[in-house]
PDB file of C-alpha atoms in Angstrom:
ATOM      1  CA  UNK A 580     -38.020  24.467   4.983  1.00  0.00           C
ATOM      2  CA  UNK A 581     -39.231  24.172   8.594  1.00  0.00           C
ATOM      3  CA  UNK A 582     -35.469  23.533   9.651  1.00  0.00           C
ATOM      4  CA  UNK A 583     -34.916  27.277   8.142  1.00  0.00           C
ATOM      5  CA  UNK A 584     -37.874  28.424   9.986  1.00  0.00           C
ATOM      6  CA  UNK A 585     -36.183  26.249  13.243  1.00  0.00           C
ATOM      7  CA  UNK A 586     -33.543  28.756  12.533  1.00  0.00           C
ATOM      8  CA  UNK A 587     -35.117  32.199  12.475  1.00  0.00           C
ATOM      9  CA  UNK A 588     -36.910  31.882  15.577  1.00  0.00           C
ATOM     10  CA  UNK A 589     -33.628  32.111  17.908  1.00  0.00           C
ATOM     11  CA  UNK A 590     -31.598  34.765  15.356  1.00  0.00           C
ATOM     12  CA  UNK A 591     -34.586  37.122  15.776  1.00  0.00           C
ATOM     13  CA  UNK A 592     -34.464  36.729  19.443  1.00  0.00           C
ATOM     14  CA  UNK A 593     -30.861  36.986  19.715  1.00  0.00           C
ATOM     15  CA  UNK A 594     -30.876  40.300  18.024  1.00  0.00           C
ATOM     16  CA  UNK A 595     -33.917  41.086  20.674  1.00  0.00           C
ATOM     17  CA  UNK A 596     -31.769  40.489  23.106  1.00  0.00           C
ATOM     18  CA  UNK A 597     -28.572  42.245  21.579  1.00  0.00           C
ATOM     19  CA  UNK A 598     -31.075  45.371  21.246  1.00  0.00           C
ATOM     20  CA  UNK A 599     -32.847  44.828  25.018  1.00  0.00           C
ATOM     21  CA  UNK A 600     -28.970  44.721  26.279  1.00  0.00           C
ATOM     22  CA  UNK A 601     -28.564  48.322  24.858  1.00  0.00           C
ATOM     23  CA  UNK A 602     -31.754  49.657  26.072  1.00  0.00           C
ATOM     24  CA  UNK A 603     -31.047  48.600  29.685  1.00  0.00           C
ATOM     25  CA  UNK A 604     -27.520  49.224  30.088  1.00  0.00           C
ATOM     26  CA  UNK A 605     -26.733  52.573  28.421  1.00  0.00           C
ATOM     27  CA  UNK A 606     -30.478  54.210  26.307  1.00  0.00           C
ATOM     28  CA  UNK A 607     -32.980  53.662  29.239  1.00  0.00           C
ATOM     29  CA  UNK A 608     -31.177  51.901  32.433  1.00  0.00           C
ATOM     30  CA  UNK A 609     -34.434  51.289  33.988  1.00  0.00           C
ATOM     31  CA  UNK A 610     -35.646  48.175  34.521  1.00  0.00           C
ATOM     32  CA  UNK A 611     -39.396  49.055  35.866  1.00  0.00           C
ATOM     33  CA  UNK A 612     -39.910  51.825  32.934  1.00  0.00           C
ATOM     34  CA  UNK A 613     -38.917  48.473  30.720  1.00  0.00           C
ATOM     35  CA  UNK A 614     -40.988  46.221  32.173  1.00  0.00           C
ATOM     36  CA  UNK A 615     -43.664  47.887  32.088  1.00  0.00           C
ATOM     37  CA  UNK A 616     -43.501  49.281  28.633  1.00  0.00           C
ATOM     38  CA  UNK A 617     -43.522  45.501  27.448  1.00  0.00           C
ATOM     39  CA  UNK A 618     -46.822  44.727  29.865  1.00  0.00           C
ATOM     40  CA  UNK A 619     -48.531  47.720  27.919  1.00  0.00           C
ATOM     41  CA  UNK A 620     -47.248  46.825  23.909  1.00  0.00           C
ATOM     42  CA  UNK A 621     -49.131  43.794  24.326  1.00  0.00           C
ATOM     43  CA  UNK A 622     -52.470  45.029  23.775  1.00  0.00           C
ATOM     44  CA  UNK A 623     -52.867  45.681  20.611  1.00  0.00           C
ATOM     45  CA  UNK A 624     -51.709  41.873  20.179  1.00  0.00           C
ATOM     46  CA  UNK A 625     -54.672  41.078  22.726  1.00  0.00           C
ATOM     47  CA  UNK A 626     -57.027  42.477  20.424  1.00  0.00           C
ATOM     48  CA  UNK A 627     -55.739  40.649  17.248  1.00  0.00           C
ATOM     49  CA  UNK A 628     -54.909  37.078  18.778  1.00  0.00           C
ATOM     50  CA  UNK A 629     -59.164  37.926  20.739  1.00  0.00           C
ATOM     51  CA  UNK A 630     -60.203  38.855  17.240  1.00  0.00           C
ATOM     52  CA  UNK A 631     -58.098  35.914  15.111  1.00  0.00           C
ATOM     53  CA  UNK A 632     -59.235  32.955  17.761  1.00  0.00           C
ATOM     54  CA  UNK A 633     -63.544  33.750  17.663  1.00  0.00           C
ATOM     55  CA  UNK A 634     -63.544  36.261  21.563  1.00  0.00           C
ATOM     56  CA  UNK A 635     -63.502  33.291  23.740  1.00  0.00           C
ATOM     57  CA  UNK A 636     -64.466  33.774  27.246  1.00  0.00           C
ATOM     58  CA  UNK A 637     -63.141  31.641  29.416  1.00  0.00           C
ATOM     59  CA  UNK A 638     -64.432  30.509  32.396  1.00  0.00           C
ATOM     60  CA  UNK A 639     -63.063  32.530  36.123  1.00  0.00           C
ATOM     61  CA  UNK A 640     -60.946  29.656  37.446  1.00  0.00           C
ATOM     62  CA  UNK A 641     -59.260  30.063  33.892  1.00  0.00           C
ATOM     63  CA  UNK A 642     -58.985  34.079  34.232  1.00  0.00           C
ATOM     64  CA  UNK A 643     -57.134  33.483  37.575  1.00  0.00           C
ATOM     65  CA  UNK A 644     -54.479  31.188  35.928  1.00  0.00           C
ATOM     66  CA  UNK A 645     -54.006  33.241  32.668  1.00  0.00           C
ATOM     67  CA  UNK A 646     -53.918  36.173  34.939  1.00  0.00           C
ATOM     68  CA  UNK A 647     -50.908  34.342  37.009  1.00  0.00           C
ATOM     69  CA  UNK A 648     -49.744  33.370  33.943  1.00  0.00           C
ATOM     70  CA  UNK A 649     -49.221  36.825  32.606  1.00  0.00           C
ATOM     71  CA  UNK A 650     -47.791  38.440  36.080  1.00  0.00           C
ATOM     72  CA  UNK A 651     -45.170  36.093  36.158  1.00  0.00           C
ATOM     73  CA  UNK A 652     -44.299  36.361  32.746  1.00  0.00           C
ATOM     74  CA  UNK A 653     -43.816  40.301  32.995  1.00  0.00           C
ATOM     75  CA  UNK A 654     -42.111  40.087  36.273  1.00  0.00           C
ATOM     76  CA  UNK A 655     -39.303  37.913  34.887  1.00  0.00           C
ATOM     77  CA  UNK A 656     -38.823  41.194  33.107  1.00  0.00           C
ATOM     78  CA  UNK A 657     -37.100  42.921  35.881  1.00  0.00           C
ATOM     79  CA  UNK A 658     -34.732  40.164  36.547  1.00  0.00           C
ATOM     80  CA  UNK A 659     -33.754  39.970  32.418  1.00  0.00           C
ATOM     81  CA  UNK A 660     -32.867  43.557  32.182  1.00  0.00           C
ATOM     82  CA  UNK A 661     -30.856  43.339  35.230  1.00  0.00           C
ATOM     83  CA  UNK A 662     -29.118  40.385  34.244  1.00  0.00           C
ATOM     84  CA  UNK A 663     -27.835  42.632  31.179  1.00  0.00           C
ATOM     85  CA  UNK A 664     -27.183  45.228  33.214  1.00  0.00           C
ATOM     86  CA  UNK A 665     -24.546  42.958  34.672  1.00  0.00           C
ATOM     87  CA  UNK A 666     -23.503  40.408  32.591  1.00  0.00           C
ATOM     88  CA  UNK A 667     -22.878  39.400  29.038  1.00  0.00           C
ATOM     89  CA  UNK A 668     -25.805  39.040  26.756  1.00  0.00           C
ATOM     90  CA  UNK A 669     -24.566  35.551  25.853  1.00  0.00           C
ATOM     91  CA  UNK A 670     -23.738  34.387  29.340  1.00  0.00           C
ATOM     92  CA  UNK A 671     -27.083  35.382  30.792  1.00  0.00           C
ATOM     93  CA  UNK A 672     -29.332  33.449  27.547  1.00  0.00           C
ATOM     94  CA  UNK A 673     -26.660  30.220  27.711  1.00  0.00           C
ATOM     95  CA  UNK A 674     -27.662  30.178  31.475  1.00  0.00           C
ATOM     96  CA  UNK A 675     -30.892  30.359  30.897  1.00  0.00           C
ATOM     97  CA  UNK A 676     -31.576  28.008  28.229  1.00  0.00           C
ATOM     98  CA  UNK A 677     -29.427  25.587  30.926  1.00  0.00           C
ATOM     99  CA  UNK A 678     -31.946  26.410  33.917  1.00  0.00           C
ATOM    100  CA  UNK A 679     -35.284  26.691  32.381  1.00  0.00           C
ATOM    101  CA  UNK A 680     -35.952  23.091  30.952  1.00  0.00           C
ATOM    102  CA  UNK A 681     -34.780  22.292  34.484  1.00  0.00           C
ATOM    103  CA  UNK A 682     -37.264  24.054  35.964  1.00  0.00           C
ATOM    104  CA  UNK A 683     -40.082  23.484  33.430  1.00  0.00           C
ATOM    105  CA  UNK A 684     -39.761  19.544  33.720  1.00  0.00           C
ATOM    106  CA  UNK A 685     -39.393  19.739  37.694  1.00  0.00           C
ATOM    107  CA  UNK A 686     -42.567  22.082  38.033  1.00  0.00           C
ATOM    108  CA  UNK A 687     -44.530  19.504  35.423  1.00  0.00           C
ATOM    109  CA  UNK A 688     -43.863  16.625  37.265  1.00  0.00           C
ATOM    110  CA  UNK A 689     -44.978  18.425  40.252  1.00  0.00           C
ATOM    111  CA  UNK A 690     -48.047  19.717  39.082  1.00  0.00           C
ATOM    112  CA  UNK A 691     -48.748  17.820  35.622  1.00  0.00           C
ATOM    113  CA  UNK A 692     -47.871  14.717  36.761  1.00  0.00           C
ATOM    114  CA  UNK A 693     -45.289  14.268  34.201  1.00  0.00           C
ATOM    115  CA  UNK A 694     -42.856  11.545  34.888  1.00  0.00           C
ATOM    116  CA  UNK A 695     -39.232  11.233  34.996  1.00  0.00           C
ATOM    117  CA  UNK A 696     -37.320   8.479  32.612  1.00  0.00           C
ATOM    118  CA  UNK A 697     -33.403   8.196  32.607  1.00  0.00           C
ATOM    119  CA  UNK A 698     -32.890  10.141  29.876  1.00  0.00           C
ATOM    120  CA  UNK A 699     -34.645  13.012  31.826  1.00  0.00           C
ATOM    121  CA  UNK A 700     -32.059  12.394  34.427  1.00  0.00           C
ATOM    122  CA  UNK A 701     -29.472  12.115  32.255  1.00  0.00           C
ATOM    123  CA  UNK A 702     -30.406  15.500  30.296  1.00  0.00           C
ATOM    124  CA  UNK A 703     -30.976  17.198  33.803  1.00  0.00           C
ATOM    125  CA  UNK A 704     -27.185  15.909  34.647  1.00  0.00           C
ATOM    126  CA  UNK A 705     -25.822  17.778  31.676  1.00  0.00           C
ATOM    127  CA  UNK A 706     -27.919  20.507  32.251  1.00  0.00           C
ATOM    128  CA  UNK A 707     -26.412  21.213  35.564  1.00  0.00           C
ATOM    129  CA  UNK A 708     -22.865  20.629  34.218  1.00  0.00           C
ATOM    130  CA  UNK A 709     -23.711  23.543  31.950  1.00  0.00           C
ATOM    131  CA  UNK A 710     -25.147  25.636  34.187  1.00  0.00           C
ATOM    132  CA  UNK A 711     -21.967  25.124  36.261  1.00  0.00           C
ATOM    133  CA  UNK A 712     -19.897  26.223  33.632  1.00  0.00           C
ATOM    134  CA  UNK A 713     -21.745  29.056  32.281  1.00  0.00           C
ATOM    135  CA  UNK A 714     -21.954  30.580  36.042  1.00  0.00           C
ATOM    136  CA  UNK A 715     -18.380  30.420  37.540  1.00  0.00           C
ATOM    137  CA  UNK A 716     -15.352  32.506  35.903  1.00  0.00           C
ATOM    138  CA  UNK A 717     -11.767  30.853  36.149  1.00  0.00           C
ATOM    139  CA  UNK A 718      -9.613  33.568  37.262  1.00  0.00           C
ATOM    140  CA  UNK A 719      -6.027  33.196  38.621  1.00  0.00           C
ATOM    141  CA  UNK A 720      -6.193  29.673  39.134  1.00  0.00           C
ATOM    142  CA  UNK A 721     -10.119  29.919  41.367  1.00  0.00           C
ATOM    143  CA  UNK A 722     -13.810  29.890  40.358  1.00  0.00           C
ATOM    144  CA  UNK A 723     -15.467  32.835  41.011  1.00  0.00           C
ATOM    145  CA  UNK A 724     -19.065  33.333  40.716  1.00  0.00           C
ATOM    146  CA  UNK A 725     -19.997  36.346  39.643  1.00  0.00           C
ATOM    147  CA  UNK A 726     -23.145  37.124  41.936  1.00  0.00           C
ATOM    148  CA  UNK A 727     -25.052  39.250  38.475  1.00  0.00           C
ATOM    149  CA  UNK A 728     -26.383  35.527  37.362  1.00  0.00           C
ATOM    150  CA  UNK A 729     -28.441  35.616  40.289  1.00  0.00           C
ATOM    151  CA  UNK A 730     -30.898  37.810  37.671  1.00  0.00           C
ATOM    152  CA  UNK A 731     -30.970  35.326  35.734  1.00  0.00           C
ATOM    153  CA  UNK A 732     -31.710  32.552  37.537  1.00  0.00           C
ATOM    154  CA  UNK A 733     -34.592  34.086  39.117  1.00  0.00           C
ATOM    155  CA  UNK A 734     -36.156  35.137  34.971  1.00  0.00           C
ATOM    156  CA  UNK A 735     -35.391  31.167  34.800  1.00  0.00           C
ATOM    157  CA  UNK A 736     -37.821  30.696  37.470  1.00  0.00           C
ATOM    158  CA  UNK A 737     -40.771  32.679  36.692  1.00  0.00           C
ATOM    159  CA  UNK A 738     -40.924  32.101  32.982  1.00  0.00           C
ATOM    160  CA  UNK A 739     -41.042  27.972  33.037  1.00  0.00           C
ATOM    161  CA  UNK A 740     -43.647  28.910  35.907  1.00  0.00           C
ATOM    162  CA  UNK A 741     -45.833  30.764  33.190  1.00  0.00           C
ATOM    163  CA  UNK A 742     -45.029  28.011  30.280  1.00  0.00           C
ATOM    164  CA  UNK A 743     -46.605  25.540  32.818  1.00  0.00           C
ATOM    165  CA  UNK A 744     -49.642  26.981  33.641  1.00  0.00           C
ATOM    166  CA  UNK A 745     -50.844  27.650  29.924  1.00  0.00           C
ATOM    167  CA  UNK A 746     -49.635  23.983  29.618  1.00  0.00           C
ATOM    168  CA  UNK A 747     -51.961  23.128  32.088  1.00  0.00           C
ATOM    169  CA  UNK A 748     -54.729  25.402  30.417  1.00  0.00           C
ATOM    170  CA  UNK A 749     -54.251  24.302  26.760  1.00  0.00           C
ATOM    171  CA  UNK A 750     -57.227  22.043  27.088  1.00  0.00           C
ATOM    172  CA  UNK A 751     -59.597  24.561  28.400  1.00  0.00           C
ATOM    173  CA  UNK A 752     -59.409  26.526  25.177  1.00  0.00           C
ATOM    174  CA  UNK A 753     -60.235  26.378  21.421  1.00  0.00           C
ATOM    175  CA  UNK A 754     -57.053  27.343  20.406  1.00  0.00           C
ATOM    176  CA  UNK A 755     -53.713  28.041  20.890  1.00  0.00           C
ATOM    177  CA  UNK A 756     -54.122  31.773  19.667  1.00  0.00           C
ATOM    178  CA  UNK A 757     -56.897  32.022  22.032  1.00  0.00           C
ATOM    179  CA  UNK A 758     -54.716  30.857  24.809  1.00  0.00           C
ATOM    180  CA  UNK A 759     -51.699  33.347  23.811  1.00  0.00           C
ATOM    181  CA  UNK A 760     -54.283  36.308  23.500  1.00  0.00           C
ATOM    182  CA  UNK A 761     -55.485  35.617  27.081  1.00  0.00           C
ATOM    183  CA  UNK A 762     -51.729  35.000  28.573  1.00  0.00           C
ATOM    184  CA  UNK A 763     -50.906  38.491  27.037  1.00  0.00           C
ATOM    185  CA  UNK A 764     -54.299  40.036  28.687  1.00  0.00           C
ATOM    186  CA  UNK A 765     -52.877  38.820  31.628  1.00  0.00           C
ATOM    187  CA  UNK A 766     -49.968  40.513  30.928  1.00  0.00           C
ATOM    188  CA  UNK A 767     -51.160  43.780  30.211  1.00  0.00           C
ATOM    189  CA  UNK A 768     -53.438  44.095  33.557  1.00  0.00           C
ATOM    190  CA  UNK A 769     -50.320  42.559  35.392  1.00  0.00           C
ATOM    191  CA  UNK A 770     -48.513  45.769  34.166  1.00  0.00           C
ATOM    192  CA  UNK A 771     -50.614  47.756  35.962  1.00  0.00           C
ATOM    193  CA  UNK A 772     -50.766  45.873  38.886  1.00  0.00           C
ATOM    194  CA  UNK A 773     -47.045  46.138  39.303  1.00  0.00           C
ATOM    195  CA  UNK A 774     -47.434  49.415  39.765  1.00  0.00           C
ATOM    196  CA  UNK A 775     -48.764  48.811  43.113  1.00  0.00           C
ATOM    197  CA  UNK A 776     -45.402  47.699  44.445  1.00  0.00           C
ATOM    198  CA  UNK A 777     -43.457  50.382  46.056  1.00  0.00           C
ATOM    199  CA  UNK A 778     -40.419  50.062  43.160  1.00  0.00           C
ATOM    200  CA  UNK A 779     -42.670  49.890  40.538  1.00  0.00           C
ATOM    201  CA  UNK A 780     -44.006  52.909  41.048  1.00  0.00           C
ATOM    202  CA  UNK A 781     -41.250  55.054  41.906  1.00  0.00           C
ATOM    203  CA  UNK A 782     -39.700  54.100  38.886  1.00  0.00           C
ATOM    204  CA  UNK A 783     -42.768  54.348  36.523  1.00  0.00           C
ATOM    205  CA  UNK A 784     -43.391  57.832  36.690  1.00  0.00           C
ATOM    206  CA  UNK A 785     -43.892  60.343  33.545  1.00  0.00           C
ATOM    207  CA  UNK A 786     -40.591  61.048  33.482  1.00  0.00           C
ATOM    208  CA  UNK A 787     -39.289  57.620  33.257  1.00  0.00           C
ATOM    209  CA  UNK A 788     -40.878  57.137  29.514  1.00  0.00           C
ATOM    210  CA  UNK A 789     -39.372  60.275  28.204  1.00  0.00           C
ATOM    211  CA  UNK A 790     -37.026  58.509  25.944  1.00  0.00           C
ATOM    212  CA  UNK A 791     -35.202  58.755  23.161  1.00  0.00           C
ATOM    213  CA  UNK A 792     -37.237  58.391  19.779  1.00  0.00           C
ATOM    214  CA  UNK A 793     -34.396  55.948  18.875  1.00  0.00           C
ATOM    215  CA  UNK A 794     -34.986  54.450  22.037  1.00  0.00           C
ATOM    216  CA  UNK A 795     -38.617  53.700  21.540  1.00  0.00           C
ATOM    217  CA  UNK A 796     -38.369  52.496  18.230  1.00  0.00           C
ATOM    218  CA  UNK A 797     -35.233  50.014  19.279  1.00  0.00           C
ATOM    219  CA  UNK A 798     -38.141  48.850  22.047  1.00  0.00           C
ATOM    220  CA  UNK A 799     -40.552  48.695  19.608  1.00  0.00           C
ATOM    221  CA  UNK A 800     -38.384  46.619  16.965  1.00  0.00           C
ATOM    222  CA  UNK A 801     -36.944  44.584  20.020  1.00  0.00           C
ATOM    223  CA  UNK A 802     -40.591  43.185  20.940  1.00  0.00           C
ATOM    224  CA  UNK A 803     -41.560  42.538  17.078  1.00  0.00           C
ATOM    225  CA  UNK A 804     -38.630  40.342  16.854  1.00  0.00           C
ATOM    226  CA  UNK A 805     -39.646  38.839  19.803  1.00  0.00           C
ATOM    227  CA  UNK A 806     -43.451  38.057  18.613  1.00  0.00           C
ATOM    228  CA  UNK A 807     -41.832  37.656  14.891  1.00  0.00           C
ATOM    229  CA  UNK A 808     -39.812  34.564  16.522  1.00  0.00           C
ATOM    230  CA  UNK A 809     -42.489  32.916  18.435  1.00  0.00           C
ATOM    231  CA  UNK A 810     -44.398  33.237  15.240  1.00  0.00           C
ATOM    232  CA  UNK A 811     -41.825  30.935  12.981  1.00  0.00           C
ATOM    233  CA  UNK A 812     -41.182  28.777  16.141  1.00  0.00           C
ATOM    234  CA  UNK A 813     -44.539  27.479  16.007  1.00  0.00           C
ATOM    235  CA  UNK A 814     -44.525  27.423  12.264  1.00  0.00           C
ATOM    236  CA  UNK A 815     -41.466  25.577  12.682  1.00  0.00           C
ATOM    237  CA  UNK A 816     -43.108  23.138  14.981  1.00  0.00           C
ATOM    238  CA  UNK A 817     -46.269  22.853  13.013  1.00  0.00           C
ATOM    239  CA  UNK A 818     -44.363  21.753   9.436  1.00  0.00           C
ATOM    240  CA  UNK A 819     -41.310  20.087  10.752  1.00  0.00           C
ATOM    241  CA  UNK A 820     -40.171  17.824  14.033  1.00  0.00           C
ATOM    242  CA  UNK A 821     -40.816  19.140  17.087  1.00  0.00           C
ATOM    243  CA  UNK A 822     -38.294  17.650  19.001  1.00  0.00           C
ATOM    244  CA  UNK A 823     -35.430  19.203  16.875  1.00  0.00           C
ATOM    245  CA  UNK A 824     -37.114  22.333  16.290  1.00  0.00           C
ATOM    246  CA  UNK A 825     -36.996  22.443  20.340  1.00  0.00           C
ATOM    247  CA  UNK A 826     -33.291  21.365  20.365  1.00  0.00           C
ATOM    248  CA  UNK A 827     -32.442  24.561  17.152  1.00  0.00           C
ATOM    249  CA  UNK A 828     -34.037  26.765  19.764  1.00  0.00           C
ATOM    250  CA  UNK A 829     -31.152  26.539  22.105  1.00  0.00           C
ATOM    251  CA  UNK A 830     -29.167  27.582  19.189  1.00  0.00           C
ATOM    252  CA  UNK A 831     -30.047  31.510  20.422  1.00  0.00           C
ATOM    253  CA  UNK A 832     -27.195  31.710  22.809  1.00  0.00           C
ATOM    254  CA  UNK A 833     -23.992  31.051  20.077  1.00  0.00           C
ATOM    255  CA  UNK A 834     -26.300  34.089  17.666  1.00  0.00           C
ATOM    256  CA  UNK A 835     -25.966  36.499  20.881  1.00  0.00           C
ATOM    257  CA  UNK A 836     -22.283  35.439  21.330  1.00  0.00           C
ATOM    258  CA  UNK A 837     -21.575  36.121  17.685  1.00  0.00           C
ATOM    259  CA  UNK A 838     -23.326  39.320  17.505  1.00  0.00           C
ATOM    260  CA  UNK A 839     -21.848  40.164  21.014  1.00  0.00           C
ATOM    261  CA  UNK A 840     -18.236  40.176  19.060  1.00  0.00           C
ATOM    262  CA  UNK A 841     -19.295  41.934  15.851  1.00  0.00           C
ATOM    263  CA  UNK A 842     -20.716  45.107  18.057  1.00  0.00           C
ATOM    264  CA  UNK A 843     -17.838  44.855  20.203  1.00  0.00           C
ATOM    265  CA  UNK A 844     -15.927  46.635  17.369  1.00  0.00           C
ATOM    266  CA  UNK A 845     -18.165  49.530  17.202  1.00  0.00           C
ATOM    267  CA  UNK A 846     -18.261  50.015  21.185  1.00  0.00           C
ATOM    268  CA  UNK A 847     -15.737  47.810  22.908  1.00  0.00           C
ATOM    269  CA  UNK A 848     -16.653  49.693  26.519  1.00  0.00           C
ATOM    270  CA  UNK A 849     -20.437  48.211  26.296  1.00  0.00           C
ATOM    271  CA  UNK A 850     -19.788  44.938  24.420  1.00  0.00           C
ATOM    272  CA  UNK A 851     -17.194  43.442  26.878  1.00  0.00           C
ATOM    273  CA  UNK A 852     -16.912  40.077  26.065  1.00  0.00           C
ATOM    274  CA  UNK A 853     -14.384  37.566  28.038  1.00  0.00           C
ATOM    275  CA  UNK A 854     -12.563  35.822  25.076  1.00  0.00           C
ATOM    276  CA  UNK A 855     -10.322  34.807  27.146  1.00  0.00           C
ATOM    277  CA  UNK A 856      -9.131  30.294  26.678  1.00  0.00           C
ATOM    278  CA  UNK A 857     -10.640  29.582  29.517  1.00  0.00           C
ATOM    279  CA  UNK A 858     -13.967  31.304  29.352  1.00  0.00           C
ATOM    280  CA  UNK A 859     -14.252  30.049  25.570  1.00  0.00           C
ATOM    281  CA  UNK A 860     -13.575  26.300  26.572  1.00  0.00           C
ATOM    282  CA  UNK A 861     -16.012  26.396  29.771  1.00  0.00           C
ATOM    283  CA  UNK A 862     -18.881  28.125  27.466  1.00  0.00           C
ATOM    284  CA  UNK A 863     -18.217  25.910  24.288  1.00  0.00           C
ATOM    285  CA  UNK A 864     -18.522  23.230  26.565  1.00  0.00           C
ATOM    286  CA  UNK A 865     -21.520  24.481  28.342  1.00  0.00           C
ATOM    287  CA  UNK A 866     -23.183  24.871  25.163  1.00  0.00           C
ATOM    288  CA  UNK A 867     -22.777  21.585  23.617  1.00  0.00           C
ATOM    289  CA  UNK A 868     -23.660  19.704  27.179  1.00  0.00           C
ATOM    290  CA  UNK A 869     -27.134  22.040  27.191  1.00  0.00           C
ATOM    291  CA  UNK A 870     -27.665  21.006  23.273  1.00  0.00           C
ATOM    292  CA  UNK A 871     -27.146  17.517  24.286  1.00  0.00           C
ATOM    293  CA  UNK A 872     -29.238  18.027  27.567  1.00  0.00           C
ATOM    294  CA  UNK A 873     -32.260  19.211  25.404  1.00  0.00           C
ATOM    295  CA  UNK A 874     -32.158  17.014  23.094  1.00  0.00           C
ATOM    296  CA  UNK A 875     -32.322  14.142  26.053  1.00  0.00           C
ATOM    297  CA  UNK A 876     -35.427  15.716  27.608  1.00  0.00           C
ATOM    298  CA  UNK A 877     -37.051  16.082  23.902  1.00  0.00           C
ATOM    299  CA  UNK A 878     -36.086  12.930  23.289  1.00  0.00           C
ATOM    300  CA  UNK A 879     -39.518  11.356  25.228  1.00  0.00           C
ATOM    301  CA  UNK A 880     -41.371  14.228  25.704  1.00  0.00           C
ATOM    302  CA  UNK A 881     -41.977  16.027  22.140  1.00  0.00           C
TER     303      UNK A 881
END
């Protein structure tokens, strides 16, 4: 059972994502209007996770962090709808799910103090290999890096960032609900601090959130997919091992690349996916080396 709910977690975010490449490519094309649409929809999710976990108040040291927490968590926003503004659903989550454990284990050993083993370096080897492959494009005999994945590698940044920091402030609270209903506090005031910046603002006016009702509800289905996952992720995790259930996670990039060629038929224009031999072989390979790379860092970790 828990391998099923393993599963679910990265199919409902792949559709997310299938559904988040729509909205900022061709329904909304605004990346600040996006971002901070997704700071806001997490309130009423504040007030059940507050109301589920007892209306813990942590202490103001722990407000700063969840508050850091949740600004860095939202700006990574900016950087994921560009990246599908860009580049191909599946290329930007198969380079992600290559840098972030990268990241995550680098800014732990930093700040955690976690330590590295061989099969951390051996995992961070293939990592890199994949990464590698999933950013260069072999055309006419040279690799070309196509300068879009810059977006992602930047989202690959500030979300390991956040997973740290509640990492580092799961001992402070009760509960792990408690702890996600203050990350996504953080992330609703971070919203509206965004708004501050110069871009933000320009881009956040009225007028910017006059979409389509199709739109909105796409944006509104897109994020409960997105909450629906974590949900059987950590049911996943909490019945079944946690080390594979990590390493099934990864499994979200090959669901965006399949979906990627079934809505190619509908709009081939939008859903431009390179199919050619050579881009097949480097992101097969890319995929298996990150699968492989996970499972080496879960290995003695989880």
């Amino acid at each position: 059972m828990w391998v099923i709910f393993g599963l679910l977690a990265p199919l409902f975010w792949g559709i997310a994502n299938i559904g988040d490449r729509y909205l900022s490519s061709v329904a909304v094309k605004n990346e600040y209007a996006l971002t901070f649409a997704a700071g806001v929809l997490r309130l009423p999710l504040v007030i059940v996770f507050l109301w589920i976990s007892g209306w813990f108040l942590p202490n103001l040291n722990s407000l700063i962090w969840v508050f850091i927490s949740g600004f860095l968590t939202i700006f990574a926003y900016v950087f994921y709808f560009r990246a599908f503004q860009k580049e191909e659903a599946s290329r930007v989550m198969l380079l992600y799910y290559t840098i972030s454990p990268l990241v995550t284990f680098a800014l732990s050993a930093v700040f955690l103090g976690e330590r590295f083993s061989n099969y951390d370096l051996a995992g961070s080897l293939l990592l890199l290999v994949a990464a590698f492959l999933t950013v260069v494009k072999f055309q006419k005999g040279f690799f070309k890096f196509n300068i879009g994945i810059l977006w992602v590698l930047l989202s690959g940044l500030f979300w390991p960032a956040s997973d740290v920091i509640q990492k580092y402030l799961t001992p402070i609270f009760p509960s792990t609900s408690s702890l996600f209903a203050w990350t996504l506090a953080g992330s609703f005031i971070a919203g509206f601090v965004l708004l501050l910046m110069p871009d933000f603002s320009k881009n956040c006016k009225p007028n910017d959130f006059r979409w389509s009702k199709s739109s909105w509800l796409l944006f509104i289905i897109n994020s409960a997919l997105f909450f629906l996952g974590i949900f059987t992720f950590l049911k996943a995790i909490a019945i079944g091992k946690v080390a594979l259930t990590v390493v099934l996670n990864v499994s979200q990039p090959l669901f965006v690349f399949i979906f990627e060629l079934m809505m190619r038929k509908f709009r081939p224009t939008l859903w431009q996916v390179d199919t050619s031999t050579s881009s097949l072989i480097a992101k097969t390979t890319a995929f298996f080396l990150m699968v492989a790379g996970v499972w080496l860092f879960t290995f003695t970790h989880v």
